[in-house]
mmCIF file of C-alpha atoms in Angstrom:
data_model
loop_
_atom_site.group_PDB
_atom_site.id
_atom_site.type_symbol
_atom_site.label_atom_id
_atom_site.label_comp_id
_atom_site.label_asym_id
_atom_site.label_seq_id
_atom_site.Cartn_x
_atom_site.Cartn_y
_atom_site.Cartn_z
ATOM 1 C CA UNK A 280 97.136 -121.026 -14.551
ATOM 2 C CA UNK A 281 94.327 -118.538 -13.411
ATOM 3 C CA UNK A 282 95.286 -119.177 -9.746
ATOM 4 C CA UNK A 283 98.720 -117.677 -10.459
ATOM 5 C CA UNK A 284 97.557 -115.172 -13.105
ATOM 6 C CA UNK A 285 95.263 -113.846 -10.000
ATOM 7 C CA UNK A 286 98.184 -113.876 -7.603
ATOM 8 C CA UNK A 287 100.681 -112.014 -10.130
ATOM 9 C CA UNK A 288 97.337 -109.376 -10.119
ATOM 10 C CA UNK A 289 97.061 -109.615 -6.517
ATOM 11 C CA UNK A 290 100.813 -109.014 -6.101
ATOM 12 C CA UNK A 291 101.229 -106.147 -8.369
ATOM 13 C CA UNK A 292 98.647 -104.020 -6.722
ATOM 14 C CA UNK A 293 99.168 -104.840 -3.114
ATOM 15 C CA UNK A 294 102.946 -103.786 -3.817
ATOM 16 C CA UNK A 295 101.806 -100.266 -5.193
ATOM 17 C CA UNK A 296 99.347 -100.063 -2.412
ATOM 18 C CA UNK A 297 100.308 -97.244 0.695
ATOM 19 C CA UNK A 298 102.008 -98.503 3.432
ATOM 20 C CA UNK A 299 102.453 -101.806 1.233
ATOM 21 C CA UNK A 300 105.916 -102.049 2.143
ATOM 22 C CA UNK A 301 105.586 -102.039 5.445
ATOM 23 C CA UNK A 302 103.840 -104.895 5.843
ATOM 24 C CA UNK A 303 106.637 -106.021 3.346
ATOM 25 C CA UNK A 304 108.964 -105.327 6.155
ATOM 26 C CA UNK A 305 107.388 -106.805 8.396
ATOM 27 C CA UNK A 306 107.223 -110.036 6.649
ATOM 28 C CA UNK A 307 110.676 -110.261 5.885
ATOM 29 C CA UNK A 308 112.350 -109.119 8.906
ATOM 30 C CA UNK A 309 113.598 -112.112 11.011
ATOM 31 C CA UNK A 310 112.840 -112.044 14.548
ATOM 32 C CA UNK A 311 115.725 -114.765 15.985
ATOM 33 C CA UNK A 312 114.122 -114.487 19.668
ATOM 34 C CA UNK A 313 111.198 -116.966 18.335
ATOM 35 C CA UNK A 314 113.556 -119.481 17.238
ATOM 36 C CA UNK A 315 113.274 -120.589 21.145
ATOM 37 C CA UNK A 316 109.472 -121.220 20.946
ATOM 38 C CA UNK A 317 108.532 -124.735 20.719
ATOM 39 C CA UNK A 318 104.924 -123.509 19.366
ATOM 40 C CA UNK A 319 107.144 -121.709 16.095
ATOM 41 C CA UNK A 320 108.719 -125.317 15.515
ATOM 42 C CA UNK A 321 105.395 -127.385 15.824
ATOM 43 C CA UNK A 322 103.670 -124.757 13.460
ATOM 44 C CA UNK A 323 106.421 -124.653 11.076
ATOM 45 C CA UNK A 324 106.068 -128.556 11.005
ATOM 46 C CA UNK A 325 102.811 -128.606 10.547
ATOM 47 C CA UNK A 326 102.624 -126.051 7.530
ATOM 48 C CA UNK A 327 105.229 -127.897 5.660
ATOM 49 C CA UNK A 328 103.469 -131.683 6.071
ATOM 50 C CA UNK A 329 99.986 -129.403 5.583
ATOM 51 C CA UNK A 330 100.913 -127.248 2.556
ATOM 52 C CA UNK A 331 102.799 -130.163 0.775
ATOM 53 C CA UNK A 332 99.845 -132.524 1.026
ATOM 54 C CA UNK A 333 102.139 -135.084 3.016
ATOM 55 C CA UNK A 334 100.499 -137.890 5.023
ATOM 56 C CA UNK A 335 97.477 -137.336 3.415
ATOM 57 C CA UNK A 336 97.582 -140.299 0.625
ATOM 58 C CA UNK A 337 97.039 -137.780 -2.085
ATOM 59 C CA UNK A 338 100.434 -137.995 -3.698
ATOM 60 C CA UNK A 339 100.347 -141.968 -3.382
ATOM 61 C CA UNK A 340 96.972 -142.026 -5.009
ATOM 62 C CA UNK A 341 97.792 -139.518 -8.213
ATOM 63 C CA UNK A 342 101.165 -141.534 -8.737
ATOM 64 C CA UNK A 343 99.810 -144.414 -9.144
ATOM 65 C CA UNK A 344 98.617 -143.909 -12.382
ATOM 66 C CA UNK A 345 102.193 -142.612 -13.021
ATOM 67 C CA UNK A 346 104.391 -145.245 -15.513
ATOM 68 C CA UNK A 347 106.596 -147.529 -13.188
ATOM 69 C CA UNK A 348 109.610 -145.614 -14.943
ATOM 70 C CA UNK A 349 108.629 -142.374 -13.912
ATOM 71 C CA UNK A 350 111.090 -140.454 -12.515
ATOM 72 C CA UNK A 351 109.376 -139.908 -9.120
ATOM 73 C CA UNK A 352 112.449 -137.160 -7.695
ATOM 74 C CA UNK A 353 112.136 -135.259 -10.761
ATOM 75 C CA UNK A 354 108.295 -134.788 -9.877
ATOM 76 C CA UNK A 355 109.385 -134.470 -6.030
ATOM 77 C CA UNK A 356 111.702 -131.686 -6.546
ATOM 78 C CA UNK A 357 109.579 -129.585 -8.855
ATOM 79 C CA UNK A 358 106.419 -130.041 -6.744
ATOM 80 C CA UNK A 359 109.029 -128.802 -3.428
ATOM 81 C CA UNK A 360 110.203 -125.714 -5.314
ATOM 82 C CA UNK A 361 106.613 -124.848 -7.087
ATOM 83 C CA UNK A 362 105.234 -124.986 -3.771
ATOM 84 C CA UNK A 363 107.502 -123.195 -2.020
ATOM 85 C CA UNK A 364 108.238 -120.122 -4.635
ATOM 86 C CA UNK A 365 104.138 -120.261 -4.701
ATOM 87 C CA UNK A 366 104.439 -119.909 -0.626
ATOM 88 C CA UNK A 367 106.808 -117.383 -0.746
ATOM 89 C CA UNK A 368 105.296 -114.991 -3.629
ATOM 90 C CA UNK A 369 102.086 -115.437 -1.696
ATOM 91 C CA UNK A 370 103.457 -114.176 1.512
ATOM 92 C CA UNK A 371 103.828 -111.081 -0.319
ATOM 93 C CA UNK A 372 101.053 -110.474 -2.073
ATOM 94 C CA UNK A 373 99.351 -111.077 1.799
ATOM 95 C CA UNK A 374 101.786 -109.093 3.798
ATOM 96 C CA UNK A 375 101.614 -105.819 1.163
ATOM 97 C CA UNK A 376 97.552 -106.173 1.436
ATOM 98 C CA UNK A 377 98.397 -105.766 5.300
ATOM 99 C CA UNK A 378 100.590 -103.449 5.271
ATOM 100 C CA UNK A 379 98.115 -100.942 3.795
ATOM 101 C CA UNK A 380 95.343 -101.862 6.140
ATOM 102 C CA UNK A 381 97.624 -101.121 8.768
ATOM 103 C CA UNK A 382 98.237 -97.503 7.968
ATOM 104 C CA UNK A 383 94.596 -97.412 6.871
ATOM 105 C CA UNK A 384 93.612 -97.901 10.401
ATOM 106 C CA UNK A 385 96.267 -96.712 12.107
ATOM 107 C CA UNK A 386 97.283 -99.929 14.216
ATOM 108 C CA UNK A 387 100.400 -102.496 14.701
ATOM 109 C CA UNK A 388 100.062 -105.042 11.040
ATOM 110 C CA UNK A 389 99.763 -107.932 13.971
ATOM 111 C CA UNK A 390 96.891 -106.042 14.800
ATOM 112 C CA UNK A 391 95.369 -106.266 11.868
ATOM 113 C CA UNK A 392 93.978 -110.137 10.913
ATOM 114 C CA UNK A 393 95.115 -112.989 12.026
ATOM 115 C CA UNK A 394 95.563 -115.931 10.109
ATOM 116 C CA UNK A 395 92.982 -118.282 8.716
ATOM 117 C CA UNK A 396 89.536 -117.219 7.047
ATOM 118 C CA UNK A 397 90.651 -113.715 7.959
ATOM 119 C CA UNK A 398 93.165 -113.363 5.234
ATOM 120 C CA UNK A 399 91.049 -114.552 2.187
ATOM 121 C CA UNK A 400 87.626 -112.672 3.430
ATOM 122 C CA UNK A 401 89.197 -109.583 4.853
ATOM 123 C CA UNK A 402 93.016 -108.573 3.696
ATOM 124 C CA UNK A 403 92.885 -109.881 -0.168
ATOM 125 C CA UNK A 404 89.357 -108.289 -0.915
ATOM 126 C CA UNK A 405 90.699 -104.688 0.846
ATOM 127 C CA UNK A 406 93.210 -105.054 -2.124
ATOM 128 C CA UNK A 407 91.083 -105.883 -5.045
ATOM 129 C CA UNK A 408 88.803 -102.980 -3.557
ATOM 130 C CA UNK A 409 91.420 -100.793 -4.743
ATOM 131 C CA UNK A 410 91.321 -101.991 -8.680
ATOM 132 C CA UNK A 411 89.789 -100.187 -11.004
ATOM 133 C CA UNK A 412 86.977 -101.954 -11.745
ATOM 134 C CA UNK A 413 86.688 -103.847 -8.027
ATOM 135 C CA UNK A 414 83.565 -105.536 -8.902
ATOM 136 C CA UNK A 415 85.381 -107.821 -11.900
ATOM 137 C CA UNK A 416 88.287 -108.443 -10.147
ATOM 138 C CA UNK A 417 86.571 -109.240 -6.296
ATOM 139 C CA UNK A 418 84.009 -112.036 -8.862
ATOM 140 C CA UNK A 419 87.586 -113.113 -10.291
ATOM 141 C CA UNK A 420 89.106 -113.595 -6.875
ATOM 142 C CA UNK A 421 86.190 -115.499 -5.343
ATOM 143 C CA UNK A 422 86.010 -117.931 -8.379
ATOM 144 C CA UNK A 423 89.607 -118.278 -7.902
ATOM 145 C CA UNK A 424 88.856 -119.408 -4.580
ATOM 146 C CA UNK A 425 85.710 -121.701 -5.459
ATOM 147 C CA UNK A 426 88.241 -123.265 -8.084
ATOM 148 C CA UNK A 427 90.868 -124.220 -5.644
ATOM 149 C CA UNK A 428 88.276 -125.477 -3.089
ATOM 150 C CA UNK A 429 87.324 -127.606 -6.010
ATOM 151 C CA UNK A 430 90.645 -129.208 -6.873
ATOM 152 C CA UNK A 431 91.681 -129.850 -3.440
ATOM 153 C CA UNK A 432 87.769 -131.909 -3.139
ATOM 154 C CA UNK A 433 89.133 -133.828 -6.426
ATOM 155 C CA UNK A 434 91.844 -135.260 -5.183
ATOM 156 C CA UNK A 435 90.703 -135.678 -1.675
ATOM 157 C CA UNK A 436 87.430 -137.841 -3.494
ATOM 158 C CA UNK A 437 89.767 -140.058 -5.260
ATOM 159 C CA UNK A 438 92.233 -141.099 -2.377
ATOM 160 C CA UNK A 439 88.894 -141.949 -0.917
ATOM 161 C CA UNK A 440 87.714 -143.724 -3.867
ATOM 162 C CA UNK A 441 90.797 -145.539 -5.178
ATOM 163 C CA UNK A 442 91.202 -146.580 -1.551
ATOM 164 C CA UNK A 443 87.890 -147.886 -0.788
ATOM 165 C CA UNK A 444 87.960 -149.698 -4.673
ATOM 166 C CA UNK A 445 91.345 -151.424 -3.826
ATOM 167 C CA UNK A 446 89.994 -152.839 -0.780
ATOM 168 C CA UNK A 447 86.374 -154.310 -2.097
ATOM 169 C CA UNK A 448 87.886 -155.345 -5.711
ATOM 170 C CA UNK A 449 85.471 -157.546 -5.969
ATOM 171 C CA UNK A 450 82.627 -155.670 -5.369
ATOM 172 C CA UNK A 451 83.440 -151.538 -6.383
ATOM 173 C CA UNK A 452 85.378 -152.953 -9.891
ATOM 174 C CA UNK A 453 81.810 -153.190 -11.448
ATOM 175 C CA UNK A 454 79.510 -150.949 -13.697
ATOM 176 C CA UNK A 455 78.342 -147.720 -11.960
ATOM 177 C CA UNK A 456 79.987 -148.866 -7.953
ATOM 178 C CA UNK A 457 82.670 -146.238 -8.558
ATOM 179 C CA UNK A 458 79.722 -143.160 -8.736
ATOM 180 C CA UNK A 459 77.544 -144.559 -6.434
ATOM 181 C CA UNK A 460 80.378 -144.415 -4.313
ATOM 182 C CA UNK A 461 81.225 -140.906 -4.913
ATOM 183 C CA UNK A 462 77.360 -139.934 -4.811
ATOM 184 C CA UNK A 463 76.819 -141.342 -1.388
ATOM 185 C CA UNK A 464 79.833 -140.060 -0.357
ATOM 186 C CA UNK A 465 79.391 -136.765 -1.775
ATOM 187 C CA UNK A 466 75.958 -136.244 -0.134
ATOM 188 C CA UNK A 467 77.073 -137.799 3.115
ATOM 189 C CA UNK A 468 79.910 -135.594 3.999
ATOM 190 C CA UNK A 469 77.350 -132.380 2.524
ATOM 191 C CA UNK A 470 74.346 -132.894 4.934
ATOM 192 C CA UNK A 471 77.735 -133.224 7.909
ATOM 193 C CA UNK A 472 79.264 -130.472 6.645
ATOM 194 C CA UNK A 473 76.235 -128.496 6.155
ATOM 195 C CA UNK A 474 76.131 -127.093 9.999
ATOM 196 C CA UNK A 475 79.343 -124.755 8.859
ATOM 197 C CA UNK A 476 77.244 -122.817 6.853
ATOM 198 C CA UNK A 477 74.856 -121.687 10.575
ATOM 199 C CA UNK A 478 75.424 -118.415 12.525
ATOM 200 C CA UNK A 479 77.990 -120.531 14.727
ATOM 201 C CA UNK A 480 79.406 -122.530 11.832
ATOM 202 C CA UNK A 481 82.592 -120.642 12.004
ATOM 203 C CA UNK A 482 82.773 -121.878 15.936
ATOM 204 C CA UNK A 483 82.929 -125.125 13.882
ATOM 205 C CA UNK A 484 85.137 -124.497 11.302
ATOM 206 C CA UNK A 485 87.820 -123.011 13.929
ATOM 207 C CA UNK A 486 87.908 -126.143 16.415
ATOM 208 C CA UNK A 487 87.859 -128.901 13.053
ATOM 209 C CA UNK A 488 90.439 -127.005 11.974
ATOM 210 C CA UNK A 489 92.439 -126.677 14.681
ATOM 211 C CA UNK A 490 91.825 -130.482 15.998
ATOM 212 C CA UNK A 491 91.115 -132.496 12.610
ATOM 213 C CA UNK A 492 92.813 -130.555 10.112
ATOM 214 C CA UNK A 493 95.679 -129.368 12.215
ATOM 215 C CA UNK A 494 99.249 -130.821 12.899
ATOM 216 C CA UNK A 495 98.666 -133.422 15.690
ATOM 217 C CA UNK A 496 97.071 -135.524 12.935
ATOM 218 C CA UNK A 497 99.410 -134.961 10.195
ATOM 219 C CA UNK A 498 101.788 -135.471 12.057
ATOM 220 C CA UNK A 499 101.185 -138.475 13.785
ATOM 221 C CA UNK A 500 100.315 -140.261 10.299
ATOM 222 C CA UNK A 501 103.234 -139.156 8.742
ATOM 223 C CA UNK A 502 105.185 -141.147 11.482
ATOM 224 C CA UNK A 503 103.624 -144.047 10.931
ATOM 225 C CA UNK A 504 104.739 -143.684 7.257
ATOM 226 C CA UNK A 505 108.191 -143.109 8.175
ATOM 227 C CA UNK A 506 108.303 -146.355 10.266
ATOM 228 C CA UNK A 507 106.567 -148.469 7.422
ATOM 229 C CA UNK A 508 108.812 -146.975 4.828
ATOM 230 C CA UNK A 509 112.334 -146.884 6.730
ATOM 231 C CA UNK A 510 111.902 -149.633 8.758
ATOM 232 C CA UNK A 511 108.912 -151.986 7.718
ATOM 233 C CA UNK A 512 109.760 -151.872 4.303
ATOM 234 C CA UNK A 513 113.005 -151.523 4.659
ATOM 235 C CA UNK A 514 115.050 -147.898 3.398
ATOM 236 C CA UNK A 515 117.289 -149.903 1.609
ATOM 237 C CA UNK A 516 114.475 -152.027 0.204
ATOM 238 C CA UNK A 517 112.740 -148.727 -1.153
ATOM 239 C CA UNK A 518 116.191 -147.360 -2.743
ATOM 240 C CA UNK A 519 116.386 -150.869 -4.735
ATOM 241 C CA UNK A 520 112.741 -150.318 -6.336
ATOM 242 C CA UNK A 521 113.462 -146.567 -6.602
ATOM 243 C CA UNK A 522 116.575 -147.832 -8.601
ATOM 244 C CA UNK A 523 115.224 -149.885 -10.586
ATOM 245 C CA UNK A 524 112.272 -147.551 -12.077
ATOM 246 C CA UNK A 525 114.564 -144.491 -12.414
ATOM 247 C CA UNK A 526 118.096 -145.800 -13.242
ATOM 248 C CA UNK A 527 119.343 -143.630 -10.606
ATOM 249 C CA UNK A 528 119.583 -144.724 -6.761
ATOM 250 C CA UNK A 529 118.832 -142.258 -3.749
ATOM 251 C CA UNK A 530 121.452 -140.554 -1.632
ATOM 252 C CA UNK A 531 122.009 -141.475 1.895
ATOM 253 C CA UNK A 532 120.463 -138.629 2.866
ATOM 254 C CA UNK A 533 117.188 -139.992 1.911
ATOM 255 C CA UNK A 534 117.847 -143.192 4.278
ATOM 256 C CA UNK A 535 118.745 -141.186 6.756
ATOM 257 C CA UNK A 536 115.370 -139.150 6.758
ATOM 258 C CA UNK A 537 113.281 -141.809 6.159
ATOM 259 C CA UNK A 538 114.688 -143.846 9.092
ATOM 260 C CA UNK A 539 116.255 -141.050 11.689
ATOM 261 C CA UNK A 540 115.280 -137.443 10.812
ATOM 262 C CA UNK A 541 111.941 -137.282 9.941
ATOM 263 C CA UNK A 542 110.317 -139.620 12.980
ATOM 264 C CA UNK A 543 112.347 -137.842 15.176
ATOM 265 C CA UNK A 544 111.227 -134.486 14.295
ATOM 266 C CA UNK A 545 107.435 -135.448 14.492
ATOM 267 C CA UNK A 546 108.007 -136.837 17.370
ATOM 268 C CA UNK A 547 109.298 -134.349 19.214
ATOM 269 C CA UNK A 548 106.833 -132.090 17.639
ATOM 270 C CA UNK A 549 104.146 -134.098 18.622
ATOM 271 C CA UNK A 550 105.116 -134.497 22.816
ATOM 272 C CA UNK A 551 105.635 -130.217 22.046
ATOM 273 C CA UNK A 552 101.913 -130.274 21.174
ATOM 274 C CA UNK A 553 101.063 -131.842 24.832
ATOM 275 C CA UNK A 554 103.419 -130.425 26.578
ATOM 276 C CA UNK A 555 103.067 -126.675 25.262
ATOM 277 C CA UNK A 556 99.038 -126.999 24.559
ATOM 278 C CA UNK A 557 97.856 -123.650 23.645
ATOM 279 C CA UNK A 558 93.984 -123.247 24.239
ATOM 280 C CA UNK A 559 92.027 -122.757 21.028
ATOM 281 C CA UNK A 560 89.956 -118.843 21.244
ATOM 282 C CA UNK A 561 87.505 -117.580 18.640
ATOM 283 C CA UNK A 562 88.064 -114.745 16.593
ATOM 284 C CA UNK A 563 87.041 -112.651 18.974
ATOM 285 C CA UNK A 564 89.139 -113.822 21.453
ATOM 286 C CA UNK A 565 86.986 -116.483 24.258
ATOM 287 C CA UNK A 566 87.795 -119.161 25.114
ATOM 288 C CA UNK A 567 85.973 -122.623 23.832
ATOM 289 C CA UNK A 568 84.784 -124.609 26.563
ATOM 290 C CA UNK A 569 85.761 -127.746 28.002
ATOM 291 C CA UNK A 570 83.945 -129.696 26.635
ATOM 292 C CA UNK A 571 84.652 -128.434 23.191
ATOM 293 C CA UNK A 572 88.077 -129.909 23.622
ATOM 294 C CA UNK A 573 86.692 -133.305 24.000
ATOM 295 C CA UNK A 574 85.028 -133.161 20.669
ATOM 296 C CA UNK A 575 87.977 -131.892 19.244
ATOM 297 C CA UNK A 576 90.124 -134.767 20.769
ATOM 298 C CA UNK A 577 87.228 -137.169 19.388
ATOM 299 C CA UNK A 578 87.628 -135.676 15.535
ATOM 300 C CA UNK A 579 91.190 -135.839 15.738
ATOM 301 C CA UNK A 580 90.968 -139.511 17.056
ATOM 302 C CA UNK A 581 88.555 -139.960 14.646
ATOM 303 C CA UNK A 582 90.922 -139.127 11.149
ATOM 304 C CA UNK A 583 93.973 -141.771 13.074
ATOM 305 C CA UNK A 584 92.119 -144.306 14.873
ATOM 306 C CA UNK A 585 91.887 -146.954 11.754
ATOM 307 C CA UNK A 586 95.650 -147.370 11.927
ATOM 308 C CA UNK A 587 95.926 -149.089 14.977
ATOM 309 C CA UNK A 588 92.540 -150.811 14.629
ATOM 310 C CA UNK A 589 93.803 -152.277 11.316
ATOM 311 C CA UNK A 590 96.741 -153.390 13.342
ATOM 312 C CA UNK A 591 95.449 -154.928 16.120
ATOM 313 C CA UNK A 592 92.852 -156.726 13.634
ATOM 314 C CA UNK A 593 95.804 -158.121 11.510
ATOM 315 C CA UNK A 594 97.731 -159.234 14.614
ATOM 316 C CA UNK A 595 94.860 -161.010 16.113
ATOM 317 C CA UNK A 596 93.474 -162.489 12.254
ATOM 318 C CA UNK A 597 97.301 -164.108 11.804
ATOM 319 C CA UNK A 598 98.048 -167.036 12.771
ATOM 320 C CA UNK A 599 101.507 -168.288 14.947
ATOM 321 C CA UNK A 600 102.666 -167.054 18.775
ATOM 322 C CA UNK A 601 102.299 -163.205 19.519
ATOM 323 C CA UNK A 602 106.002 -162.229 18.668
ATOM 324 C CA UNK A 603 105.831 -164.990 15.018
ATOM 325 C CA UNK A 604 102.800 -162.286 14.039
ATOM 326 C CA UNK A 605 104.519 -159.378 14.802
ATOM 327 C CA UNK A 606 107.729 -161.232 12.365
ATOM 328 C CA UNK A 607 105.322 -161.894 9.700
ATOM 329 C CA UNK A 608 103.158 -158.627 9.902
ATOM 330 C CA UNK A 609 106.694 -156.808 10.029
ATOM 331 C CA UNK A 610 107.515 -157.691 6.679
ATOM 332 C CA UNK A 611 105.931 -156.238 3.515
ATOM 333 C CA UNK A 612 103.746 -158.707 1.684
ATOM 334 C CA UNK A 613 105.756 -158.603 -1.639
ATOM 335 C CA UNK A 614 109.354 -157.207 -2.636
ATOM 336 C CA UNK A 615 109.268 -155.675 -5.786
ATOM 337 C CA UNK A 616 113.171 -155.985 -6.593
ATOM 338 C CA UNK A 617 114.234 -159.148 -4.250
ATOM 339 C CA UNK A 618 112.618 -163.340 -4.522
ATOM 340 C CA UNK A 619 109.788 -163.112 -7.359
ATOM 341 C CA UNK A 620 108.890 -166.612 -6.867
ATOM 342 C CA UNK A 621 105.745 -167.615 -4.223
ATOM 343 C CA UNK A 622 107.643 -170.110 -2.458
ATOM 344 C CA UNK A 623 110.943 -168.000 -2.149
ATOM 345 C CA UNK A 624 108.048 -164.862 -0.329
ATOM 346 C CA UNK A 625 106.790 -167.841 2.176
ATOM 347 C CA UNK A 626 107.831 -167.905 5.376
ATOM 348 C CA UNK A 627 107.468 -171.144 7.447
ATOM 349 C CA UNK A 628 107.408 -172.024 10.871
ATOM 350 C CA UNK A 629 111.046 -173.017 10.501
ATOM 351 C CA UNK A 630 111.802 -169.641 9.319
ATOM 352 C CA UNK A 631 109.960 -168.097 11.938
ATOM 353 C CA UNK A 632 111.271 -170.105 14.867
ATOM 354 C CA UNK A 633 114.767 -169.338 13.615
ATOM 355 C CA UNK A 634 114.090 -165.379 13.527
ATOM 356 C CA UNK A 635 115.500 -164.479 17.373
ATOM 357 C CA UNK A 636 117.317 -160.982 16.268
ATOM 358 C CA UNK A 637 115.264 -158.025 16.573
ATOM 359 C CA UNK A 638 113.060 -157.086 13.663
ATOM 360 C CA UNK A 639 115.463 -156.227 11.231
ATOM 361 C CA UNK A 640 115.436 -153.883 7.812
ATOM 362 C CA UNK A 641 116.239 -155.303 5.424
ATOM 363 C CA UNK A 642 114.722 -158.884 5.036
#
């Protein structure tokens, strides 16, 4: 609660703030001409997959402790709307900070900061400078912002962890494995991390996040996810299981999304990113040099590339012709609400020889 206890702070004093509702203004006035940019669609993509934590393995991780009967689109919905209404009081609490700025110096509120470190090191501390008592309240905002940085590293170390455990069973499930684990980690990703903190660290910070941490990445996952769900899996396959743990089946809509909507739009948004590449600049407005892109391409690669390795490995580790893998590999290794039995999961080379339709749905 003290993230939202600072915001309500946050909010009520940038609001009372000169000029505060201007920037107020500013944030809610529509502008309908940008609704043409490709670059407005591919960012407003990108923040939605990037502020709900989608395609990152987080949610899949922290539900799986969840109780099979847990009702999954309760938690879904509440986590969309908590999110969002956090979003949207957030974009105040920013936009009044700005607002004041901007009459304080006399300039355009675009002119002011842009987005990124700007807004938590420059527009939010010009606000709590105006408290009474600014020194409390700027220690209270930057613990606030340590604290967050914290929970985010939480729940980023145990997708890594849970993932790395359910691979090596054998050898992670035993006494002290698990915080080894997270110790080498931990100090691994420190000493590579530890660059940031230089007089060109931010240089650093801007291309990771604008290659590693950006869209391209997010969104590319989050196709693959769509694919294995709606079409691997099977849509219909998923609103059986989802049926049977909640008592309640999924709309069409869902189906549709998984299957349709969703890949489409990241696809499209990701040939926009290509074909409408905007150079990455510094703060201060240069231009990063080539061969900064290449490392940026490399770190992006870097965060996707296991996907297709782990397919190619499976398809050349599996026995049969080319196109019998590709049947066998298509098909999830266990249905959780169809054939229970070993010998009714088994596929045979009869099976397999039979199987001349394209890869279907549901299996």
């Amino acid at each position: 609660m003290f993230p939202y206890v600072m915001l309500a702070i946050l909010l009520v004093r940038g609001l009372t703030l000169p000029g505060a509702w201007q920037g107020v203004v500013y944030y809610l006035y529509p502008d309908p001409s940008r609704l043409a940019d490709l670059q407005v669609w591919m960012e407003a993509c990108a923040q939605v997959l990037f502020s709900y934590g989608v395609a990152s393995g987080t949610h899949i991780t922290l539900s799986s402790y969840n109780k099979v009967t847990n009702n999954c689109y309760r938690d879904s919905v509440w986590l969309c709307v908590l999110n969002s209404c956090t979003s949207l009081v957030s974009g105040f609490a920013v936009f009044s900070a700005l607002g004041f700025m901007a009459q304080k110096q006399g300039i355009p509120i675009d002119k002011v900061v842009t987005s990124g470190p700007g807004l938590a090191f420059i527009a939010f501390p010009q606000a709590v400078a105006m408290m009474p008592l600014p020194q409390l309240w700027a220690a209270c905002f930057f613990l606030m912002l340590i604290l967050l940085g914290l929970d985010t590293v939480f729940a980023g170390l145990e997708t890594i962890t849970s993932s790395v455990i359910d691979m090596f069973p054998g050898q992670m499930r035993r006494p002290w494995r698990r915080e080894i684990l997270l110790i080498v980690f931990c100090c691994f990703t420190f000493l590579l991390q530890i660059t940031l903190t230089t007089q060109g660290g931010v240089y650093q910070f801007e291309l990771i996040d604008y290659f590693g941490a950006n869209g391209i990445c997010v969104l590319f996952v989050s196709l693959v996810q769509c694919v294995a769900v709606g079409w691997a899996f099977g849509a219909e396959r998923i609103c059986d299981a989802l049926e049977d743990m909640m008592g309640q089946r999924p709309g069409v809509f869902y189906s549709l999304c998984w299957r349709y909507i969703t890949p489409l739009i990241c696809t499209v948004c990701l040939i926009g990113f290509f074909l409408d590449f905007q150079p990455l600049t510094t703060s201060d407005g240069s231009v990063y040099p080539n061969w900064a892109y290449i490392l940026g391409l490399a770190i992006a690669i870097s965060s996707v590339v296991t996907i297709p390795i782990f397919a190619l490995s499976k398809i050349y580790f599996t026995e049969g012709s080319f196109r019998q893998r590709l049947l066998v590999l298509w098909r999830p290794v266990s249905d959780p609400v169809g054939p229970k039995t070993k010998e009714e999961h088994s596929l045979n080379e009869t099976e397999m020889k039979s199987l001349s339709a394209p890869f279907p749905d549901k299996l």
